[in-house]
Coordinates of C-alpha atoms and ligand atoms in Angstrom, one line a residue:
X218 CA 111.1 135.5 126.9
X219 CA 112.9 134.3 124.1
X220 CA 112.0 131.1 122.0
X221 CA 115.1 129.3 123.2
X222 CA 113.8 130.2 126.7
X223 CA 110.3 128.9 125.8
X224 CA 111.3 126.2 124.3
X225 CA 114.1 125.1 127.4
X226 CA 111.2 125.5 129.9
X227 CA 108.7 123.0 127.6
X228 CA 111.9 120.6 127.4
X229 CA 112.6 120.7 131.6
X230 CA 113.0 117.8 133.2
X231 CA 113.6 115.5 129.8
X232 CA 110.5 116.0 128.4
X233 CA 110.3 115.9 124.6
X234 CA 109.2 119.0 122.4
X235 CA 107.5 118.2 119.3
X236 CA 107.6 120.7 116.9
X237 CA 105.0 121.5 114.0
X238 CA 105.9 124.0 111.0
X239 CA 103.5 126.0 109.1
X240 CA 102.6 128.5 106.7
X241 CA 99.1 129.2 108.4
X242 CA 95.9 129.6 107.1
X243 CA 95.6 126.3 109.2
X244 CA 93.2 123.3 108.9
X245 CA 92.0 119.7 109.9
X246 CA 95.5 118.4 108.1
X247 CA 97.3 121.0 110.2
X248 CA 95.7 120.0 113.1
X249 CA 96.2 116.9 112.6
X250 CA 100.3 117.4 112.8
X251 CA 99.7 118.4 116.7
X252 CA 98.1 115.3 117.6
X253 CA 100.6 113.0 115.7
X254 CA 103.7 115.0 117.4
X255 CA 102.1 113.7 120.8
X256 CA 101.3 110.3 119.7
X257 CA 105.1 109.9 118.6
X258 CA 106.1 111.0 122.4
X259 CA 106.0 114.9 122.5
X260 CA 105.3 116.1 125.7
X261 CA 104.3 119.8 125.0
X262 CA 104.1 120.7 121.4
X263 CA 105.2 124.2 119.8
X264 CA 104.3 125.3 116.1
X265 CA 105.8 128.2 114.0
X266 CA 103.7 129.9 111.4
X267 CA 106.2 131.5 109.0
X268 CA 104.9 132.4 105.8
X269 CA 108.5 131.7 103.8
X270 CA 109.6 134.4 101.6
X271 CA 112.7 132.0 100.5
X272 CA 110.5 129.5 99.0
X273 CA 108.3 131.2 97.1
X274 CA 109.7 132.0 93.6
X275 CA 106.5 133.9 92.2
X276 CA 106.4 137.3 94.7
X277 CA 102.4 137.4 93.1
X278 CA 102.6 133.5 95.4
X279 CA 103.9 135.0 97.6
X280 CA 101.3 138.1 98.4
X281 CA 98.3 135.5 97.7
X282 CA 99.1 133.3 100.1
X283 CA 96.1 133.2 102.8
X284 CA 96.8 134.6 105.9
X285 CA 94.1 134.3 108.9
X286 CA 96.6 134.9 112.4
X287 CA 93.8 135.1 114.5
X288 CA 91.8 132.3 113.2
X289 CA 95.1 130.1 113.1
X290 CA 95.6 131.1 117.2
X291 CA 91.9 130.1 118.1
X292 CA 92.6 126.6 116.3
X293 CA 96.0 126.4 118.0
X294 CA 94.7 127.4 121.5
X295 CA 92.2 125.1 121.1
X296 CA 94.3 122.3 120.0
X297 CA 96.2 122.6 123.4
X298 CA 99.7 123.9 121.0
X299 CA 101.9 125.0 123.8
X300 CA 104.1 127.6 122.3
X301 CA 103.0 129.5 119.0
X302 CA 105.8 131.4 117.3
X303 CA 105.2 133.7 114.3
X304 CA 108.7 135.7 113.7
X305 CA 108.8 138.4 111.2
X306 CA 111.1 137.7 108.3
X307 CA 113.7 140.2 109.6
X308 CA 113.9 137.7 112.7
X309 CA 114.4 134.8 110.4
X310 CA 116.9 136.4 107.8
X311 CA 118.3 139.5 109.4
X312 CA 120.4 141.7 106.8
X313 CA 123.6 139.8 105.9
X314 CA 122.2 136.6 106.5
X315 CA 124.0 134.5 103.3
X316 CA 123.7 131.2 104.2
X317 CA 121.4 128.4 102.6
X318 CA 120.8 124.2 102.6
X319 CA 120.7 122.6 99.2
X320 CA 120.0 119.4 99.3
X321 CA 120.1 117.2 96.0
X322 CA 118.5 114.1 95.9
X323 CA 115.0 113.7 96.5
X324 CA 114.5 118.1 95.9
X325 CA 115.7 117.1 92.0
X326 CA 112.5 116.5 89.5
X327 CA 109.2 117.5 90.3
X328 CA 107.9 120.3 93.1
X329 CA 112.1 120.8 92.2
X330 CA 111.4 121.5 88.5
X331 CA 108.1 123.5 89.0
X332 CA 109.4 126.0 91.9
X333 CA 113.3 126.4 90.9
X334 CA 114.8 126.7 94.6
X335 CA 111.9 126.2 96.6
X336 CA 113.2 123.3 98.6
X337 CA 116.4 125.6 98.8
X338 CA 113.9 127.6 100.9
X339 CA 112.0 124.6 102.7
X340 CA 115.5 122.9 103.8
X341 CA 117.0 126.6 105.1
X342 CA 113.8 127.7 106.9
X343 CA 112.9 123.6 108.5
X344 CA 116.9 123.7 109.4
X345 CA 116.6 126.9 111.3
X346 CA 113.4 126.0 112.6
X347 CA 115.0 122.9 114.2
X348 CA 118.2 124.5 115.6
X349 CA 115.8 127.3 117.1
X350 CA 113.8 125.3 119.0
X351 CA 116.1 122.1 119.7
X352 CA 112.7 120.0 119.2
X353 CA 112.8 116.3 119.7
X354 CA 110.4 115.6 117.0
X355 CA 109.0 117.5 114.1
X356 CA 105.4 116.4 112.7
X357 CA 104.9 116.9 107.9
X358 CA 102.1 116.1 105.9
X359 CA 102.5 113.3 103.8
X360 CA 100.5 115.5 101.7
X361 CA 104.2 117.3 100.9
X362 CA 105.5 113.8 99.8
X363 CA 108.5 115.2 98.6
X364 CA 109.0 118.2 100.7
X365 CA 109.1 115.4 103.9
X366 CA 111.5 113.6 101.7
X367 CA 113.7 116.3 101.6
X368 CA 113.4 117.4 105.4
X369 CA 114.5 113.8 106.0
X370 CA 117.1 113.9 104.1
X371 CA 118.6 117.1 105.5
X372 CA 118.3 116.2 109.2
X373 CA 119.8 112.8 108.4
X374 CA 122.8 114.3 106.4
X375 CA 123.4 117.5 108.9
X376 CA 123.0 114.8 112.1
X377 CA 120.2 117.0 113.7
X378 CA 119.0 115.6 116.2
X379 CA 115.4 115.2 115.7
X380 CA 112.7 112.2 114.4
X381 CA 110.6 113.3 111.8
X382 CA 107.1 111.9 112.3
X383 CA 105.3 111.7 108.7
X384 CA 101.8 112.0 109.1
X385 CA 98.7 110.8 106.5
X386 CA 97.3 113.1 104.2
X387 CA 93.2 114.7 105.8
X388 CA 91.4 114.6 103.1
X389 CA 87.9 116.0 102.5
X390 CA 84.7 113.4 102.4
X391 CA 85.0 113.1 98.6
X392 CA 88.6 112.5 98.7
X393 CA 90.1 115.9 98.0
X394 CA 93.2 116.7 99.8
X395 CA 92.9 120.0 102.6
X396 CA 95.1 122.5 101.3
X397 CA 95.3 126.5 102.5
X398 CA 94.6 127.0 98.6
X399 CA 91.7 125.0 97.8
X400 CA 89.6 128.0 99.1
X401 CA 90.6 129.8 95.7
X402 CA 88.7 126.9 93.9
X403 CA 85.4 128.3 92.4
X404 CA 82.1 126.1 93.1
X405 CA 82.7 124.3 89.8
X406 CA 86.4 124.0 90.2
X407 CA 85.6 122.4 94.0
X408 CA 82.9 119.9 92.4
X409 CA 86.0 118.8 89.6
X410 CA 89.1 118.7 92.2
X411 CA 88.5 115.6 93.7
X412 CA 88.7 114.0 90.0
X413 CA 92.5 114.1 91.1
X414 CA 92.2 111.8 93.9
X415 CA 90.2 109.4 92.4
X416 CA 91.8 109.1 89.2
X417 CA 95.1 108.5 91.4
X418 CA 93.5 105.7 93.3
X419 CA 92.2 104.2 90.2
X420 CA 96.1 104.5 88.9
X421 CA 97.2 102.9 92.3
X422 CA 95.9 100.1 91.7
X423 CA 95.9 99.5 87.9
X424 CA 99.7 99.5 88.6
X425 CA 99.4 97.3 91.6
X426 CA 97.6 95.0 89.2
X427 CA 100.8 94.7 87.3
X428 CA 99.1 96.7 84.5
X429 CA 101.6 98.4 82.3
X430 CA 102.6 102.0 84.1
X431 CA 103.9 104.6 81.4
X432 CA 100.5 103.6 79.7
X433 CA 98.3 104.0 82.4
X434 CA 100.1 107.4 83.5
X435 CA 99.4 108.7 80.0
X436 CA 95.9 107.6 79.2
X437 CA 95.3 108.9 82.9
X438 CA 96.5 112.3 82.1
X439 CA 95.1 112.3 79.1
X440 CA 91.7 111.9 81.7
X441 CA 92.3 114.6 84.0
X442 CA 92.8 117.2 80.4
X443 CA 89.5 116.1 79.7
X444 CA 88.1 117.1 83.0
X445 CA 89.8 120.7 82.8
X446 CA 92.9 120.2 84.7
X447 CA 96.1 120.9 83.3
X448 CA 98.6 118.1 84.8
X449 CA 101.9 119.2 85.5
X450 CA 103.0 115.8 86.3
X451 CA 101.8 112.1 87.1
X452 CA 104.6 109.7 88.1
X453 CA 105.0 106.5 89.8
X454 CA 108.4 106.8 92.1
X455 CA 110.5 105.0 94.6
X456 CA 109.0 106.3 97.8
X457 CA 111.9 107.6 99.4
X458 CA 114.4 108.9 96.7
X459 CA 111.8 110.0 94.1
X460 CA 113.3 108.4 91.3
X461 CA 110.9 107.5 88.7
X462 CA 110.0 103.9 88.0
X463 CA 109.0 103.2 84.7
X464 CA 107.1 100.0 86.1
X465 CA 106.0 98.7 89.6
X466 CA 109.3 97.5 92.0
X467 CA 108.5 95.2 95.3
X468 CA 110.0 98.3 97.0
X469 CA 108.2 101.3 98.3
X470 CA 106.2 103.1 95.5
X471 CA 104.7 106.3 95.6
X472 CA 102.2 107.8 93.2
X473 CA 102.8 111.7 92.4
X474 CA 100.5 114.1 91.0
X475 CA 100.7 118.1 90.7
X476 CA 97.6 119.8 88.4
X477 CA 96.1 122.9 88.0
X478 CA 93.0 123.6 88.5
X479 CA 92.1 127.0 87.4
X480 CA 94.5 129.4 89.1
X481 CA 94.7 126.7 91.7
X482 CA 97.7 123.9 91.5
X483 CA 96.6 120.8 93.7
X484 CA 99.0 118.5 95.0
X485 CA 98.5 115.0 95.9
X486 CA 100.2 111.6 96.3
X487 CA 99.5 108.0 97.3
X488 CA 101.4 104.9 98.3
X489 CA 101.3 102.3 95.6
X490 CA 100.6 98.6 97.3
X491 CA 103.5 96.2 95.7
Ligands
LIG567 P1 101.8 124.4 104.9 O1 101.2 125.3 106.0 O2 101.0 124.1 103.8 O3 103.2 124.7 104.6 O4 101.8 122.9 105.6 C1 102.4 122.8 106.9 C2 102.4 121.3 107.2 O5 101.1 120.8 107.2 C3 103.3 120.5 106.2 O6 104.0 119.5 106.9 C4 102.2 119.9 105.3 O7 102.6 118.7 104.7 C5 101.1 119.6 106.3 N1 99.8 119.5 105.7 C6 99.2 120.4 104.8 N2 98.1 119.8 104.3 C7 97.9 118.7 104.9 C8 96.9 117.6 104.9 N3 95.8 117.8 104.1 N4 97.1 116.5 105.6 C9 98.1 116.4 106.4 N5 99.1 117.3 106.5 C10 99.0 118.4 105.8

């Protein structure tokens, strides 16, 4: 059967498929996606595990990323996922396929500046993904602040059809966000990571406090250098378009933070309470 087959038959009778991409090597956060596609009305939930050449722009990335299919299926199976599609890149670019999304905005700074073209490869693979399927809803990590950004802006702006359901960031008990690449963190570097997170929090709300931000990002930074990370970025930005806010707005507010961690680079990110 073919996924637009599957996927008709999960969407018979007007129910509503929910739809939950991934790169596999799955988790609690993952996991996590499933249950929030139901809660936001899915009837049967389908998720993809495509390991995307198009965004990676380091092949060496690209052949480290973790892969664990059969582990991923268990956790799917038991999950009660519906419909697990894993295409091989030929199925997802066939030769002569020449067409991309670029989408400005909230891709520009950043996850932008650190992977040139990755959200190139995140907005062409989330738009096919969406057009295969014809879900109803589609279920990102807030953990990918800006990624889900960017997926929110391209349905809106190509009128697909489809409510993307942001859903919080599972973290760890000490605070340290689940990510398929914290198992490269060595005992030491797993015992420093979740520095990140709570120097964040402690930014949060020193800013919410009305204390002075382009201060408190630097001395922070300054911080995590001292603890062994080497920050690639800590901003404070309007939640939605990304644009960096020098200091705190009654609007949304969103606290960013990319830093690596020996050969690891964490990502995190917080709302900022007005
Ligand atoms: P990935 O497989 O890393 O591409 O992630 C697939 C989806 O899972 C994306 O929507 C991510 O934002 C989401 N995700 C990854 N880690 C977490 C987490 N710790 N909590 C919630 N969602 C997550």
């Amino acid at each position: 059967m073919s996924l637009r087959a599957a996927c008709a038959a999960l969407r018979a009778n007007g129910r509503r498929l929910g739809l939950v991409p991934t790169m596999g090597a799955l988790h609690q956060g993952h996991l996590a996606l499933l249950g929030a596609a139901r809660a936001a009305g899915a009837d049967a939930v389908a998720a993809s595990i495509f390991v995307n050449p198009l965004q990676f722009n380091a092949s060496d990335d690209l052949a480290r990323y973790p892969r664990d299919e059969d582990g991923d299926l268990t956790k799917l199976r038991d999950a009660g996922c519906d419909l697990v599609w894993l295409p091989p890149v030929e199925a997802m670019y066939p030769p002569g396929s020449a067409s991309v999304i670029e989408v400005a905005g909230p891709s520009q700074g950043f996850e932008g500046d650190a992977r040139p073209g990755h959200f190139r490869g995140v907005a062409t693979v989330c738009a096919k993904l969406f057009l295969q399927t014809s879900a109803d809803i589609a279920a990102f990590g807030e953990k990918d602040w800006q990624q889900l950004q960017v997926v929110r802006r391209m349905a809106r702006d190509l009128d697909i059809p489809i409510h993307i359901e942001a859903v919080p960031t599972m973290r760890e008990a000490d605070g340290l966000a689940m990510s398929s690449r914290n198992r490269f963190l060595s005992a030491a570097e797993r015992a420093t990571a979740p520095l990140l997170y709570q120097t964040m929090q402690d930014v949060a709300r020193a800013i919410s406090a009305g204390l002075p931000v382009t201060q408190l990002l630097a001395d922070d930074k300054s911080r995590l250098i001292a603890a062994g990370f080497a920050p690639d970025y800590l901003a404070l930005v309007a939640a939605e378009t990304l644009e960096p806010l020098a200091q705190k707005t009654t609007a949304p507010m969103r606290l960013l933070a990319a830093a690596r961690l020996g050969s690891v680079r964490l990502l995190d990110n917080m709302a900022v309470p007005a």
